Amino acid sequence: GAGAGTLYGVDIGAGAGAPARPLETSRQSVRAVVRSGFAETEVDQTFFNPGDRAVEGWYWFTVPEGASITSFALETNGALIEGELIERREAQAQYGRAIQQGNDPALLEWIDGRTYRARIYPVPNGGTRRVVVRYLELLPMVGGRLRYVYPMQTRRPVRIGEFSLAVDLGDAGRGMAITTLADARIE
């Protein structure tokens, strides 16, 4: 599902070919601001490692068609640390050095037109890691109306412990016709 991330745990102490397993999404908060045909969406996710060993997290995130990531942050020692853009080889070298020095690095890589992957180390056993991604998208016109969709469908069923979605339409939202699922509340 474009717009939501999944964190897989890779046990780097296990033998080669050991399978990665999806970690639990304990909390996901989505906030979108829609203005002048654009939407900036922030996806704030907390993942839990139920295993008995620390793992390296492989975070996969796909943005909607036509969207671009504008920021990536990882919570480390209670502080949200914003990522920076650097050349790929240098980023990989810094990631390796950070692990060797006992730091908690993350490395976000662009995979293809819509897919990104981040390596996050460590995801402690019985512990959590929090990731915040923001992306900007030009909203499509459908039947003469702007359409914002936060996609949730995935190939595999995903359980989310706590989920929230807030969409800020600004002053223009007062006169808009809004369509949601039956469980949504419009304020």
GROMACS .gro file of C-alpha atoms in nm:
model
  187
    1GLY     CA    1   0.000   0.000   0.000
    2ALA     CA    2   0.146   0.333  -0.106
    3GLY     CA    3   0.168   0.573   0.184
    4ALA     CA    4   0.226   0.331   0.469
    5GLY     CA    5   0.555   0.174   0.570
    6THR     CA    6   0.647  -0.173   0.688
    7LEU     CA    7   0.949  -0.256   0.903
    8TYR     CA    8   1.110  -0.598   0.863
    9GLY     CA    9   1.350  -0.736   1.121
   10VAL     CA   10   1.671  -0.891   0.989
   11ASP     CA   11   1.870  -1.087   1.246
   12ILE     CA   12   2.225  -0.999   1.143
   13GLY     CA   13   2.360  -1.257   1.392
   14ALA     CA   14   2.172  -1.541   1.223
   15GLY     CA   15   2.320  -1.736   0.936
   16ALA     CA   16   2.305  -1.622   0.577
   17GLY     CA   17   1.961  -1.662   0.423
   18ALA     CA   18   1.773  -1.627   0.754
   19PRO     CA   19   1.429  -1.488   0.671
   20ALA     CA   20   1.327  -1.134   0.761
   21ARG     CA   21   1.000  -1.099   0.951
   22PRO     CA   22   0.760  -0.807   0.964
   23LEU     CA   23   0.769  -0.625   1.297
   24GLU     CA   24   0.450  -0.511   1.467
   25THR     CA   25   0.309  -0.164   1.398
   26SER     CA   26   0.213  -0.053   1.747
   27ARG     CA   27   0.112   0.302   1.648
   28GLN     CA   28   0.049   0.490   1.324
   29SER     CA   29  -0.054   0.853   1.308
   30VAL     CA   30  -0.121   1.020   0.973
   31ARG     CA   31  -0.159   1.396   0.933
   32ALA     CA   32  -0.228   1.561   0.597
   33VAL     CA   33  -0.250   1.930   0.508
   34VAL     CA   34  -0.432   2.002   0.182
   35ARG     CA   35  -0.383   2.342   0.017
   36SER     CA   36  -0.420   2.467  -0.342
   37GLY     CA   37  -0.427   2.120  -0.498
   38PHE     CA   38  -0.130   1.983  -0.300
   39ALA     CA   39  -0.122   1.753   0.001
   40GLU     CA   40   0.165   1.719   0.244
   41THR     CA   41   0.125   1.396   0.438
   42GLU     CA   42   0.316   1.299   0.752
   43VAL     CA   43   0.322   0.931   0.848
   44ASP     CA   44   0.443   0.874   1.206
   45GLN     CA   45   0.489   0.503   1.284
   46THR     CA   46   0.617   0.316   1.587
   47PHE     CA   47   0.727  -0.043   1.541
   48PHE     CA   48   0.774  -0.313   1.807
   49ASN     CA   49   1.022  -0.601   1.797
   50PRO     CA   50   0.863  -0.894   1.988
   51GLY     CA   51   1.171  -1.112   1.931
   52ASP     CA   52   1.434  -1.208   2.184
   53ARG     CA   53   1.722  -1.053   1.983
   54ALA     CA   54   1.794  -0.706   1.851
   55VAL     CA   55   1.756  -0.686   1.474
   56GLU     CA   56   1.843  -0.453   1.190
   57GLY     CA   57   1.522  -0.296   1.061
   58TRP     CA   58   1.455  -0.273   0.689
   59TYR     CA   59   1.183  -0.012   0.643
   60TRP     CA   60   0.998  -0.016   0.310
   61PHE     CA   61   0.785   0.283   0.213
   62THR     CA   62   0.601   0.346  -0.115
   63VAL     CA   63   0.463   0.691  -0.190
   64PRO     CA   64   0.147   0.744  -0.397
   65GLU     CA   65   0.184   0.803  -0.772
   66GLY     CA   66   0.338   1.145  -0.837
   67ALA     CA   67   0.447   1.202  -0.474
   68SER     CA   68   0.796   1.276  -0.343
   69ILE     CA   69   0.945   1.230   0.004
   70THR     CA   70   1.032   1.564   0.163
   71SER     CA   71   1.173   1.442   0.496
   72PHE     CA   72   1.269   1.132   0.692
   73ALA     CA   73   1.332   1.120   1.067
   74LEU     CA   74   1.413   0.849   1.321
   75GLU     CA   75   1.364   0.870   1.696
   76THR     CA   76   1.687   0.799   1.879
   77ASN     CA   77   1.721   0.823   2.259
   78GLY     CA   78   1.388   1.008   2.281
   79ALA     CA   79   1.477   1.273   2.019
   80LEU     CA   80   1.350   1.284   1.661
   81ILE     CA   81   1.658   1.314   1.435
   82GLU     CA   82   1.600   1.449   1.081
   83GLY     CA   83   1.787   1.283   0.798
   84GLU     CA   84   2.011   1.462   0.554
   85LEU     CA   85   2.078   1.408   0.183
   86ILE     CA   86   2.425   1.278   0.098
   87GLU     CA   87   2.585   1.071  -0.180
   88ARG     CA   88   2.498   0.699  -0.172
   89ARG     CA   89   2.847   0.549  -0.120
   90GLU     CA   90   2.931   0.802   0.151
   91ALA     CA   91   2.599   0.730   0.322
   92GLN     CA   92   2.669   0.355   0.326
   93ALA     CA   93   3.018   0.416   0.465
   94GLN     CA   94   2.882   0.644   0.740
   95TYR     CA   95   2.614   0.384   0.826
   96GLY     CA   96   2.879   0.113   0.872
   97ARG     CA   97   3.101   0.342   1.082
   98ALA     CA   98   2.807   0.443   1.302
   99ILE     CA   99   2.727   0.078   1.380
  100GLN     CA  100   3.093   0.008   1.465
  101GLN     CA  101   3.101   0.312   1.697
  102GLY     CA  102   2.786   0.199   1.880
  103ASN     CA  103   2.558   0.468   1.736
  104ASP     CA  104   2.201   0.414   1.611
  105PRO     CA  105   2.214   0.492   1.237
  106ALA     CA  106   1.949   0.495   0.968
  107LEU     CA  107   2.000   0.505   0.593
  108LEU     CA  108   1.716   0.595   0.352
  109GLU     CA  109   1.765   0.489  -0.010
  110TRP     CA  110   1.557   0.559  -0.318
  111ILE     CA  111   1.483   0.223  -0.483
  112ASP     CA  112   1.265   0.319  -0.781
  113GLY     CA  113   1.011   0.582  -0.888
  114ARG     CA  114   0.790   0.540  -0.579
  115THR     CA  115   0.968   0.304  -0.338
  116TYR     CA  116   1.217   0.387  -0.062
  117ARG     CA  117   1.403   0.162   0.180
  118ALA     CA  118   1.566   0.257   0.507
  119ARG     CA  119   1.807   0.048   0.710
  120ILE     CA  120   1.769   0.115   1.083
  121TYR     CA  121   1.997  -0.025   1.349
  122PRO     CA  122   1.918  -0.150   1.605
  123VAL     CA  123   1.558  -0.238   1.671
  124PRO     CA  124   1.604  -0.371   2.027
  125ASN     CA  125   1.448  -0.696   2.143
  126GLY     CA  126   1.123  -0.614   2.323
  127GLY     CA  127   1.172  -0.251   2.216
  128THR     CA  128   1.042   0.002   1.965
  129ARG     CA  129   1.167   0.234   1.691
  130ARG     CA  130   0.977   0.537   1.564
  131VAL     CA  131   0.997   0.657   1.202
  132VAL     CA  132   0.844   0.977   1.060
  133VAL     CA  133   0.817   1.027   0.683
  134ARG     CA  134   0.668   1.328   0.502
  135TYR     CA  135   0.574   1.337   0.137
  136LEU     CA  136   0.425   1.595  -0.097
  137GLU     CA  137   0.184   1.513  -0.377
  138LEU     CA  138  -0.013   1.697  -0.640
  139LEU     CA  139  -0.373   1.585  -0.593
  140PRO     CA  140  -0.557   1.445  -0.895
  141MET     CA  141  -0.882   1.589  -1.024
  142VAL     CA  142  -1.153   1.321  -1.040
  143GLY     CA  143  -1.490   1.426  -1.177
  144GLY     CA  144  -1.396   1.793  -1.138
  145ARG     CA  145  -1.302   1.746  -0.771
  146LEU     CA  146  -0.971   1.716  -0.590
  147ARG     CA  147  -0.920   1.371  -0.446
  148TYR     CA  148  -0.702   1.291  -0.145
  149VAL     CA  149  -0.662   0.924  -0.059
  150TYR     CA  150  -0.451   0.777   0.216
  151PRO     CA  151  -0.405   0.419   0.093
  152MET     CA  152  -0.418   0.142   0.349
  153GLN     CA  153  -0.457  -0.171   0.139
  154THR     CA  154  -0.162  -0.412   0.138
  155ARG     CA  155  -0.099  -0.758  -0.001
  156ARG     CA  156  -0.088  -0.901   0.352
  157PRO     CA  157  -0.325  -0.805   0.633
  158VAL     CA  158  -0.155  -0.560   0.870
  159ARG     CA  159  -0.251  -0.512   1.234
  160ILE     CA  160  -0.199  -0.165   1.374
  161GLY     CA  161  -0.227  -0.125   1.751
  162GLU     CA  162  -0.339   0.240   1.741
  163PHE     CA  163  -0.427   0.436   1.425
  164SER     CA  164  -0.528   0.797   1.367
  165LEU     CA  165  -0.578   1.009   1.055
  166ALA     CA  166  -0.625   1.386   1.049
  167VAL     CA  167  -0.671   1.591   0.731
  168ASP     CA  168  -0.650   1.971   0.753
  169LEU     CA  169  -0.838   2.137   0.467
  170GLY     CA  170  -0.794   2.494   0.596
  171ASP     CA  171  -1.058   2.761   0.544
  172ALA     CA  172  -1.149   2.620   0.203
  173GLY     CA  173  -1.264   2.300   0.373
  174ARG     CA  174  -1.570   2.466   0.525
  175GLY     CA  175  -1.752   2.464   0.191
  176MET     CA  176  -1.625   2.128   0.066
  177ALA     CA  177  -1.827   1.812   0.027
  178ILE     CA  178  -1.628   1.546   0.216
  179THR     CA  179  -1.659   1.171   0.169
  180THR     CA  180  -1.519   0.924   0.424
  181LEU     CA  181  -1.573   0.575   0.552
  182ALA     CA  182  -1.857   0.523   0.801
  183ASP     CA  183  -1.626   0.514   1.105
  184ALA     CA  184  -1.465   0.854   1.036
  185ARG     CA  185  -1.559   1.165   1.229
  186ILE     CA  186  -1.566   1.503   1.052
  187GLU     CA  187  -1.503   1.809   1.271
   0.00000   0.00000   0.00000
